[in-house]
Amino acid sequence: MAKIGMTTPLVEMDGDEMTRVLWKMIKDILILPFVDLKTEYYDLGLPNRDATSDTVTVESARATKKYGVAVKCATITPNVQRMSEYNLHEMWKSPNGTIRRILDGTVFRAPILADGIRSYIPTWKKPIVLARHAYGDVYSAVDGIAAEGNKVYLVTEDKEGREIARKLVHDFNGTSGVVQGMHNCDDSVRSFAHACFRYALEQGLPMIFATKDTISKVYDGQFKKIFAEVYEEYRAQFEEKGLWYLYTLIDDAVARIIRSEGGILWACKNYDGDVMSDMVATAYGSLGMMTSVLVSPDGKYEYEAAHGTVTRHYYKYLKGEETSTNSVATIFAWTGALRKRGELDGLDDLVAFADRLERATLSVIEAGEMTGDLVQLLSKEGVTPKKLSSEQFLHAIRERM
Ligand code: NAP
Ligand code: MG
């Protein structure tokens, strides 16, 4: 069989630990035998980020702007413990944060559903897709310690540096404490709203957006107002497709989501999205079954698994022990990127290959062969689940293809 050709390269961002191990296996076992793969390779593994003073991350994001489609492996976000483990020069920032900032994108996370894999929430029959506003709020906040007796103010200056407002945050009379100042930008909230409404229409999903504007009247109120304005541009298309858009309070949104049967796009503020995406992923079974795509307002796509580098499994792997790490979300990051590349370049074979690889992956699981994380989740009449190693699972998919 002739290999499937490509015209434009994919931006390939390699990563760390167990997912780096899976990355190579996925390419060797499932992709390179079938596709004449063209990529522009960036090594975002922590040692290379350190060696390049993290310029490699910026370059990979710029390449994504240039070519339009990237596939990314999970990467370590360094903390104090990683500083000594990797002998780092600096505590480099989260690569995902850097890439998001450069692409100004919105992250959509969707679970992969396999027949027989039970959700912890039995009513969830269809995917809940979660969109996280990936800019600002507490993620780019400034904070500090206030000593006893300090007064902390929120001060606004105009362009000329003249003070135009001063509000007391707190008078720390009698006790020390902590303070935090955060922001968001109208432009960013607006492009987030556009990205969500567009994605909902593209995927045919109704949409919920929620904040806590009863408490945070001005701050969250601004999010609510901008979403309402932007929705007017999409209302006719939503109604035409029989879709709905609901703005509500975050508490109410949580209750509605839990009671729903899925098939909804849930647009979240940055922090809500961080927390709720982990809840939704876990409820659908395994973090190993959650995909993530960053979509920029000008239509650039970066695909990845939603989980991290699976450190605990990697340490086992380093000791020579057998691992059973779920590679499904990373495989679907590859298929998502290959399919998008195929669509953009008019390569039907490449699109068909992505479809086939996804079907093969799901049918291996549905036939009862899977990684350890899924074993206790399978409930299918007549199927006794069999636990495979990381590598055996990939070979089972290959055989099925
Ligand atoms: P994690 O790598 O997602 O793993 C947490 C736990 O979830 C694992 O120990 C494992 O549970 C389970 N798990 C996650 N993915 C799995 C898979 N594919 N197959 C089977 N089990 C899976 O999160 P973490 O341990 O908090 O973070 C590890 C590193 O990843 C950190 O350095 C963090 O900075 C980084 N990280 C990167 C990204 C990213 O690049 N997008 C995202 C999150 C975290 P058991 O141990 O119980 O088997
Ligand atoms: Mg999170």
Short mmCIF file of C-alpha atoms and ligand atoms in Angstrom, two decimals:
data_model
loop_
_atom_site.label_atom_id
_atom_site.label_comp_id
_atom_site.label_asym_id
_atom_site.label_seq_id
_atom_site.Cartn_x
_atom_site.Cartn_y
_atom_site.Cartn_z
CA MET A 1 0.00 0.00 0.00
CA ALA A 2 1.33 3.43 -0.91
CA LYS A 3 1.61 5.77 2.04
CA ILE A 4 -0.85 8.63 2.35
CA GLY A 5 0.77 11.88 1.29
CA MET A 6 0.70 15.30 2.93
CA THR A 7 1.32 18.74 1.46
CA THR A 8 1.61 21.14 4.39
CA PRO A 9 3.53 20.13 7.52
CA LEU A 10 1.85 19.72 10.88
CA VAL A 11 3.47 21.56 13.74
CA GLU A 12 4.57 18.78 16.09
CA MET A 13 5.22 19.71 19.71
CA ASP A 14 6.87 16.91 21.64
CA GLY A 15 6.59 16.77 25.42
CA ASP A 16 7.55 15.03 28.64
CA GLU A 17 7.55 11.85 30.69
CA MET A 18 5.04 9.06 29.99
CA THR A 19 3.27 11.00 27.26
CA ARG A 20 6.61 11.50 25.48
CA VAL A 21 7.08 7.72 25.56
CA LEU A 22 3.55 7.21 24.18
CA TRP A 23 4.12 9.93 21.57
CA LYS A 24 6.93 8.00 19.91
CA MET A 25 5.05 4.71 20.12
CA ILE A 26 1.92 6.21 18.54
CA LYS A 27 3.96 7.59 15.65
CA ASP A 28 5.95 4.41 15.12
CA ILE A 29 3.10 1.94 15.45
CA LEU A 30 0.04 3.80 14.18
CA ILE A 31 1.03 6.68 11.93
CA LEU A 32 4.40 6.33 10.18
CA PRO A 33 3.56 2.93 8.61
CA PHE A 34 0.56 4.51 6.84
CA VAL A 35 1.26 8.20 6.37
CA ASP A 36 4.16 9.93 4.70
CA LEU A 37 4.18 12.22 7.70
CA LYS A 38 5.34 15.79 7.26
CA THR A 39 5.90 17.72 10.46
CA GLU A 40 7.86 20.68 11.64
CA TYR A 41 9.21 19.32 14.91
CA TYR A 42 9.58 21.32 18.11
CA ASP A 43 10.90 19.62 21.22
CA LEU A 44 8.93 21.10 24.11
CA GLY A 45 10.34 18.53 26.52
CA LEU A 46 11.50 20.31 29.68
CA PRO A 47 15.25 19.73 29.09
CA ASN A 48 15.04 21.43 25.70
CA ARG A 49 12.86 24.26 26.97
CA ASP A 50 15.54 24.87 29.60
CA ALA A 51 18.38 24.63 27.07
CA THR A 52 16.68 27.14 24.74
CA SER A 53 15.51 29.47 27.55
CA ASP A 54 11.98 28.50 26.48
CA THR A 55 12.31 30.15 23.06
CA VAL A 56 11.32 26.80 21.54
CA THR A 57 7.81 27.19 22.97
CA VAL A 58 7.40 30.63 21.42
CA GLU A 59 8.75 29.35 18.08
CA SER A 60 6.32 26.44 18.07
CA ALA A 61 3.40 28.81 18.68
CA ARG A 62 4.60 31.08 15.85
CA ALA A 63 4.84 28.05 13.56
CA THR A 64 1.22 27.23 14.46
CA LYS A 65 0.23 30.72 13.36
CA LYS A 66 2.08 30.14 10.10
CA TYR A 67 0.86 26.63 9.23
CA GLY A 68 -2.50 26.61 11.00
CA VAL A 69 -2.51 23.16 12.63
CA ALA A 70 -0.47 21.77 15.52
CA VAL A 71 -0.45 18.61 17.62
CA LYS A 72 0.98 18.82 21.11
CA CYS A 73 2.18 16.27 23.64
CA ALA A 74 1.60 16.92 27.34
CA THR A 75 4.40 18.91 28.99
CA ILE A 76 5.59 19.52 32.52
CA THR A 77 4.80 22.89 34.04
CA PRO A 78 7.76 23.30 36.38
CA ASN A 79 7.28 23.81 40.10
CA VAL A 80 9.82 23.95 42.93
CA GLN A 81 10.30 20.19 42.94
CA ARG A 82 10.91 20.09 39.17
CA MET A 83 13.61 22.77 39.54
CA SER A 84 15.92 20.32 41.28
CA GLU A 85 14.68 17.22 39.46
CA TYR A 86 15.63 18.76 36.09
CA ASN A 87 18.33 21.11 37.33
CA LEU A 88 16.53 24.04 35.70
CA HIS A 89 17.92 27.52 35.15
CA GLU A 90 14.52 29.08 35.72
CA MET A 91 10.98 28.06 36.65
CA TRP A 92 9.70 28.28 33.07
CA LYS A 93 6.08 29.22 32.56
CA SER A 94 3.41 26.76 31.48
CA PRO A 95 3.93 26.08 27.75
CA ASN A 96 0.17 25.85 27.28
CA GLY A 97 -0.19 29.31 28.79
CA THR A 98 2.49 30.70 26.48
CA ILE A 99 0.94 29.12 23.38
CA ARG A 100 -2.57 30.28 24.36
CA ARG A 101 -1.35 33.84 24.83
CA ILE A 102 0.32 33.90 21.41
CA LEU A 103 -2.64 32.34 19.60
CA ASP A 104 -5.26 34.17 21.74
CA GLY A 105 -7.28 31.01 21.53
CA THR A 106 -10.18 29.30 23.23
CA VAL A 107 -9.79 25.76 24.56
CA PHE A 108 -12.58 23.27 23.84
CA ARG A 109 -12.45 19.97 25.71
CA ALA A 110 -14.58 17.05 24.61
CA PRO A 111 -14.74 13.51 26.01
CA ILE A 112 -14.33 10.50 23.75
CA LEU A 113 -17.23 8.13 24.33
CA ALA A 114 -16.81 4.41 23.76
CA ASP A 115 -19.76 2.06 23.83
CA GLY A 116 -19.76 0.19 27.15
CA ILE A 117 -17.59 2.66 29.05
CA ARG A 118 -19.84 3.86 31.82
CA SER A 119 -20.02 7.48 32.86
CA TYR A 120 -20.13 8.09 36.61
CA ILE A 121 -23.20 10.18 35.88
CA PRO A 122 -25.55 7.68 34.28
CA THR A 123 -27.73 10.32 32.66
CA TRP A 124 -24.83 11.65 30.56
CA LYS A 125 -25.34 9.94 27.24
CA LYS A 126 -23.72 12.53 24.97
CA PRO A 127 -20.51 14.55 25.29
CA ILE A 128 -20.45 17.70 27.38
CA VAL A 129 -18.00 19.97 25.60
CA LEU A 130 -16.36 22.49 27.84
CA ALA A 131 -14.96 25.80 26.60
CA ARG A 132 -12.56 27.56 28.90
CA HIS A 133 -11.78 31.23 28.56
CA ALA A 134 -8.02 30.99 28.56
CA TYR A 135 -7.17 34.58 29.40
CA GLY A 136 -6.84 36.61 32.56
CA ASP A 137 -8.66 36.54 35.90
CA VAL A 138 -6.75 34.80 38.67
CA TYR A 139 -4.26 33.31 36.14
CA SER A 140 -2.65 36.65 35.54
CA ALA A 141 -3.42 38.24 38.87
CA VAL A 142 -0.99 40.15 41.03
CA ASP A 143 -1.14 39.30 44.68
CA GLY A 144 0.65 40.10 47.86
CA ILE A 145 0.81 39.95 51.59
CA ALA A 146 -0.63 42.75 53.66
CA ALA A 147 0.84 43.36 57.10
CA GLU A 148 -1.27 44.25 60.09
CA GLY A 149 -2.22 47.91 59.84
CA ASN A 150 -1.80 48.13 56.05
CA LYS A 151 -4.48 49.56 53.84
CA VAL A 152 -4.74 48.23 50.31
CA TYR A 153 -6.34 50.23 47.49
CA LEU A 154 -7.35 49.64 43.92
CA VAL A 155 -6.01 52.66 42.03
CA THR A 156 -6.79 53.60 38.43
CA GLU A 157 -4.69 56.05 36.41
CA ASP A 158 -5.45 57.46 33.00
CA LYS A 159 -3.00 57.58 30.08
CA GLU A 160 -1.26 60.66 31.51
CA GLY A 161 -0.78 58.97 34.85
CA ARG A 162 -3.43 61.03 36.66
CA GLU A 163 -5.26 59.16 39.37
CA ILE A 164 -8.91 58.88 38.43
CA ALA A 165 -10.19 56.37 40.95
CA ARG A 166 -9.16 54.93 44.29
CA LYS A 167 -11.09 52.26 46.13
CA LEU A 168 -10.24 50.73 49.45
CA VAL A 169 -9.89 46.97 49.08
CA HIS A 170 -9.36 46.37 52.77
CA ASP A 171 -8.09 48.00 55.91
CA PHE A 172 -6.00 45.31 57.64
CA ASN A 173 -6.73 46.70 61.04
CA GLY A 174 -5.82 44.14 63.71
CA THR A 175 -4.69 41.34 61.40
CA SER A 176 -2.36 40.64 58.50
CA GLY A 177 -3.74 39.06 55.33
CA VAL A 178 -3.55 38.60 51.60
CA VAL A 179 -4.72 40.61 48.61
CA GLN A 180 -5.13 40.00 44.93
CA GLY A 181 -5.84 42.17 41.90
CA MET A 182 -7.03 40.68 38.65
CA HIS A 183 -8.30 41.84 35.30
CA ASN A 184 -9.82 40.83 32.04
CA CYS A 185 -10.13 42.63 28.69
CA ASP A 186 -13.32 43.29 26.74
CA ASP A 187 -11.63 42.21 23.50
CA SER A 188 -10.64 38.87 24.97
CA VAL A 189 -14.09 38.18 26.42
CA ARG A 190 -15.65 39.16 23.10
CA SER A 191 -13.46 36.85 21.04
CA PHE A 192 -14.14 34.08 23.56
CA ALA A 193 -17.87 34.63 23.07
CA HIS A 194 -17.50 34.55 19.28
CA ALA A 195 -15.41 31.37 19.44
CA CYS A 196 -18.05 29.65 21.60
CA PHE A 197 -21.08 30.64 19.54
CA ARG A 198 -19.27 29.68 16.34
CA TYR A 199 -18.19 26.31 17.75
CA ALA A 200 -21.70 25.59 19.03
CA LEU A 201 -23.16 26.28 15.58
CA GLU A 202 -20.46 24.25 13.83
CA GLN A 203 -21.07 21.25 16.12
CA GLY A 204 -24.83 21.73 16.43
CA LEU A 205 -24.76 22.09 20.22
CA PRO A 206 -26.90 24.25 22.50
CA MET A 207 -24.84 26.41 24.83
CA ILE A 208 -24.72 27.52 28.46
CA PHE A 209 -22.62 30.38 29.79
CA ALA A 210 -22.47 31.22 33.46
CA THR A 211 -20.79 33.62 35.87
CA LYS A 212 -21.44 34.82 39.40
CA ASP A 213 -22.73 38.27 38.49
CA THR A 214 -25.01 38.47 41.55
CA ILE A 215 -21.87 38.76 43.70
CA SER A 216 -19.35 40.11 41.22
CA LYS A 217 -21.70 42.72 39.79
CA VAL A 218 -19.29 44.79 37.73
CA TYR A 219 -16.60 42.23 36.88
CA ASP A 220 -18.77 39.23 36.04
CA GLY A 221 -21.53 41.59 34.94
CA GLN A 222 -19.24 42.68 32.10
CA PHE A 223 -18.86 39.08 30.91
CA LYS A 224 -22.64 38.65 30.98
CA LYS A 225 -23.20 41.87 29.04
CA ILE A 226 -20.63 41.09 26.34
CA PHE A 227 -22.01 37.58 25.82
CA ALA A 228 -25.53 38.97 25.48
CA GLU A 229 -24.35 41.49 22.86
CA VAL A 230 -22.40 38.95 20.85
CA TYR A 231 -25.26 36.44 20.96
CA GLU A 232 -27.45 38.85 19.01
CA GLU A 233 -25.14 38.30 16.03
CA TYR A 234 -25.82 34.55 16.21
CA ARG A 235 -29.41 34.42 17.46
CA ALA A 236 -30.97 33.93 14.03
CA GLN A 237 -28.61 31.07 13.19
CA PHE A 238 -29.23 29.42 16.56
CA GLU A 239 -33.00 29.64 16.11
CA GLU A 240 -32.78 28.40 12.56
CA LYS A 241 -30.90 25.30 13.75
CA GLY A 242 -33.22 24.79 16.71
CA LEU A 243 -30.40 25.44 19.18
CA TRP A 244 -30.69 27.46 22.37
CA TYR A 245 -28.36 29.70 24.37
CA LEU A 246 -28.80 30.13 28.10
CA TYR A 247 -27.05 32.59 30.39
CA THR A 248 -27.35 31.65 34.06
CA LEU A 249 -25.52 31.69 37.39
CA ILE A 250 -22.63 29.28 37.78
CA ASP A 251 -24.37 27.36 40.61
CA ASP A 252 -27.45 26.90 38.49
CA ALA A 253 -25.31 25.87 35.52
CA VAL A 254 -23.65 23.12 37.57
CA ALA A 255 -27.06 21.77 38.60
CA ARG A 256 -28.37 21.86 35.04
CA ILE A 257 -25.27 20.13 33.66
CA ILE A 258 -25.50 17.32 36.21
CA ARG A 259 -29.18 16.75 35.39
CA SER A 260 -28.67 16.94 31.61
CA GLU A 261 -28.04 14.09 29.21
CA GLY A 262 -25.05 15.90 27.69
CA GLY A 263 -24.79 17.19 24.16
CA ILE A 264 -24.15 20.74 25.41
CA LEU A 265 -21.38 23.27 25.01
CA TRP A 266 -20.60 24.71 28.43
CA ALA A 267 -18.73 28.00 28.18
CA CYS A 268 -16.79 28.78 31.36
CA LYS A 269 -14.73 31.58 32.77
CA ASN A 270 -11.05 30.74 33.19
CA TYR A 271 -11.14 29.34 36.73
CA ASP A 272 -14.51 27.61 36.37
CA GLY A 273 -13.20 25.96 33.22
CA ASP A 274 -10.04 24.79 34.95
CA VAL A 275 -11.98 23.11 37.75
CA MET A 276 -15.08 21.94 35.90
CA SER A 277 -13.15 20.41 33.03
CA ASP A 278 -11.47 18.03 35.46
CA MET A 279 -14.82 17.16 36.99
CA VAL A 280 -16.41 16.52 33.60
CA ALA A 281 -13.40 14.47 32.43
CA THR A 282 -13.42 12.32 35.54
CA ALA A 283 -17.17 11.82 35.38
CA TYR A 284 -16.89 10.51 31.81
CA GLY A 285 -14.49 7.85 33.03
CA SER A 286 -10.87 8.66 32.57
CA LEU A 287 -8.66 11.66 31.95
CA GLY A 288 -7.16 9.47 29.27
CA MET A 289 -10.35 9.86 27.23
CA MET A 290 -10.51 13.67 27.16
CA THR A 291 -9.37 15.66 24.14
CA SER A 292 -8.60 19.31 23.94
CA VAL A 293 -8.31 21.75 21.07
CA LEU A 294 -7.20 25.36 21.14
CA VAL A 295 -8.94 27.40 18.45
CA SER A 296 -7.73 30.91 17.67
CA PRO A 297 -10.06 33.66 16.42
CA ASP A 298 -8.33 33.52 13.03
CA GLY A 299 -8.89 29.76 12.71
CA LYS A 300 -5.63 28.14 13.87
CA TYR A 301 -5.92 24.80 15.68
CA GLU A 302 -3.77 23.11 18.29
CA TYR A 303 -4.82 19.60 19.32
CA GLU A 304 -3.77 17.79 22.48
CA ALA A 305 -4.83 15.40 25.20
CA ALA A 306 -6.35 17.15 28.20
CA HIS A 307 -4.33 15.14 30.73
CA GLY A 308 -0.79 15.74 31.92
CA THR A 309 2.40 13.77 31.54
CA VAL A 310 1.19 10.91 33.82
CA THR A 311 4.25 11.15 36.06
CA ARG A 312 3.40 8.20 38.31
CA HIS A 313 3.32 5.84 35.34
CA TYR A 314 6.56 7.31 33.99
CA TYR A 315 8.44 6.56 37.20
CA LYS A 316 7.25 2.94 36.91
CA TYR A 317 8.37 2.89 33.28
CA LEU A 318 11.82 4.19 34.28
CA LYS A 319 12.14 1.30 36.74
CA GLY A 320 11.48 -1.09 33.89
CA GLU A 321 8.00 -2.00 35.14
CA GLU A 322 5.15 -2.54 32.71
CA THR A 323 2.74 0.37 32.33
CA SER A 324 -0.84 0.47 31.16
CA THR A 325 -1.26 4.12 30.26
CA ASN A 326 -4.22 5.22 28.17
CA SER A 327 -3.07 6.68 24.86
CA VAL A 328 -6.55 7.36 23.44
CA ALA A 329 -6.62 11.13 24.00
CA THR A 330 -3.15 11.49 22.50
CA ILE A 331 -4.15 9.35 19.50
CA PHE A 332 -7.22 11.56 19.03
CA ALA A 333 -5.01 14.65 19.21
CA TRP A 334 -3.10 13.22 16.24
CA THR A 335 -6.26 12.25 14.36
CA GLY A 336 -7.82 15.65 15.05
CA ALA A 337 -4.76 17.40 13.66
CA LEU A 338 -4.38 15.08 10.65
CA ARG A 339 -8.08 15.40 9.82
CA LYS A 340 -7.97 19.20 10.03
CA ARG A 341 -4.82 19.27 7.86
CA GLY A 342 -6.55 16.97 5.39
CA GLU A 343 -9.66 19.19 5.30
CA LEU A 344 -7.64 22.36 4.81
CA ASP A 345 -5.46 20.84 2.08
CA GLY A 346 -8.23 18.84 0.37
CA LEU A 347 -6.60 15.47 1.15
CA ASP A 348 -9.50 13.02 1.41
CA ASP A 349 -7.18 10.08 2.10
CA LEU A 350 -5.76 11.80 5.13
CA VAL A 351 -9.24 12.58 6.48
CA ALA A 352 -10.28 8.97 5.89
CA PHE A 353 -7.15 7.74 7.67
CA ALA A 354 -7.98 9.85 10.74
CA ASP A 355 -11.53 8.45 10.78
CA ARG A 356 -10.25 4.89 10.43
CA LEU A 357 -7.70 5.25 13.22
CA GLU A 358 -10.37 6.62 15.56
CA ARG A 359 -12.80 3.82 14.70
CA ALA A 360 -10.10 1.19 15.18
CA THR A 361 -9.19 2.66 18.58
CA LEU A 362 -12.79 2.65 19.81
CA SER A 363 -13.56 -0.80 18.46
CA VAL A 364 -10.57 -2.31 20.30
CA ILE A 365 -12.00 -0.92 23.54
CA GLU A 366 -15.54 -1.94 22.67
CA ALA A 367 -14.31 -5.50 21.99
CA GLY A 368 -12.92 -5.57 25.55
CA GLU A 369 -9.21 -4.77 25.16
CA MET A 370 -8.13 -1.65 27.02
CA THR A 371 -5.72 0.02 29.41
CA GLY A 372 -6.07 -0.35 33.17
CA ASP A 373 -7.88 2.92 33.79
CA LEU A 374 -10.83 1.76 31.67
CA VAL A 375 -11.14 -1.81 32.95
CA GLN A 376 -13.37 -1.06 35.92
CA LEU A 377 -15.48 1.30 33.82
CA LEU A 378 -16.52 -1.23 31.18
CA SER A 379 -19.93 -2.76 31.52
CA LYS A 380 -20.99 -4.53 28.42
CA GLU A 381 -22.97 -7.71 28.18
CA GLY A 382 -20.84 -10.65 27.07
CA VAL A 383 -17.55 -8.74 27.21
CA THR A 384 -14.93 -9.43 29.86
CA PRO A 385 -12.42 -6.59 29.83
CA LYS A 386 -8.78 -7.48 29.32
CA LYS A 387 -6.05 -5.15 30.56
CA LEU A 388 -3.30 -4.46 28.04
CA SER A 389 0.04 -2.74 28.50
CA SER A 390 0.61 0.69 26.93
CA GLU A 391 2.34 -0.92 23.97
CA GLN A 392 0.03 -3.93 23.56
CA PHE A 393 -2.94 -1.57 23.31
CA LEU A 394 -1.34 0.28 20.40
CA HIS A 395 -0.54 -3.00 18.63
CA ALA A 396 -4.15 -4.12 19.09
CA ILE A 397 -5.28 -0.93 17.32
CA ARG A 398 -2.76 -1.50 14.57
CA GLU A 399 -4.06 -5.03 13.99
CA ARG A 400 -7.61 -3.77 13.82
CA MET A 401 -6.70 -1.16 11.23
P1 NAP B 1 -1.81 13.81 35.01
O1 NAP B 1 -0.52 13.64 34.31
O2 NAP B 1 -2.99 14.09 34.16
O3 NAP B 1 -2.07 12.51 35.86
C1 NAP B 1 -2.86 12.44 37.02
C2 NAP B 1 -3.36 11.02 37.22
O4 NAP B 1 -4.48 10.78 36.37
C3 NAP B 1 -2.36 9.95 36.85
O5 NAP B 1 -1.47 9.67 37.89
C4 NAP B 1 -3.28 8.80 36.50
O6 NAP B 1 -3.84 8.19 37.64
C5 NAP B 1 -4.42 9.50 35.80
N1 NAP B 1 -4.18 9.65 34.35
C6 NAP B 1 -4.02 10.79 33.65
N2 NAP B 1 -3.85 10.54 32.36
C7 NAP B 1 -3.90 9.20 32.23
C8 NAP B 1 -3.76 8.33 31.13
N3 NAP B 1 -3.55 8.79 29.88
N4 NAP B 1 -3.86 6.99 31.35
C9 NAP B 1 -4.09 6.51 32.57
N5 NAP B 1 -4.21 7.29 33.66
C10 NAP B 1 -4.13 8.63 33.49
O7 NAP B 1 -1.71 15.01 36.07
P2 NAP B 1 -0.61 15.36 37.16
O8 NAP B 1 -0.02 14.12 37.73
O9 NAP B 1 -1.26 16.34 38.02
O10 NAP B 1 0.52 16.13 36.37
C11 NAP B 1 1.72 15.54 35.86
C12 NAP B 1 2.48 16.57 35.07
O11 NAP B 1 1.74 16.92 33.93
C13 NAP B 1 2.77 17.85 35.82
O12 NAP B 1 4.15 18.16 35.69
C14 NAP B 1 1.92 18.90 35.14
O13 NAP B 1 2.58 20.13 35.08
C15 NAP B 1 1.72 18.34 33.77
N6 NAP B 1 0.45 18.71 33.12
C16 NAP B 1 0.50 19.03 31.80
C17 NAP B 1 -0.66 19.32 31.09
C18 NAP B 1 -0.55 19.66 29.65
O14 NAP B 1 0.53 19.66 29.08
N7 NAP B 1 -1.63 19.93 28.99
C19 NAP B 1 -1.89 19.23 31.73
C20 NAP B 1 -1.93 18.86 33.09
C21 NAP B 1 -0.76 18.59 33.76
P3 NAP B 1 -3.19 6.94 38.41
O15 NAP B 1 -1.85 7.39 38.88
O16 NAP B 1 -4.16 6.71 39.52
O17 NAP B 1 -3.10 5.79 37.44
MG MG B 2 -7.61 21.80 35.84
#
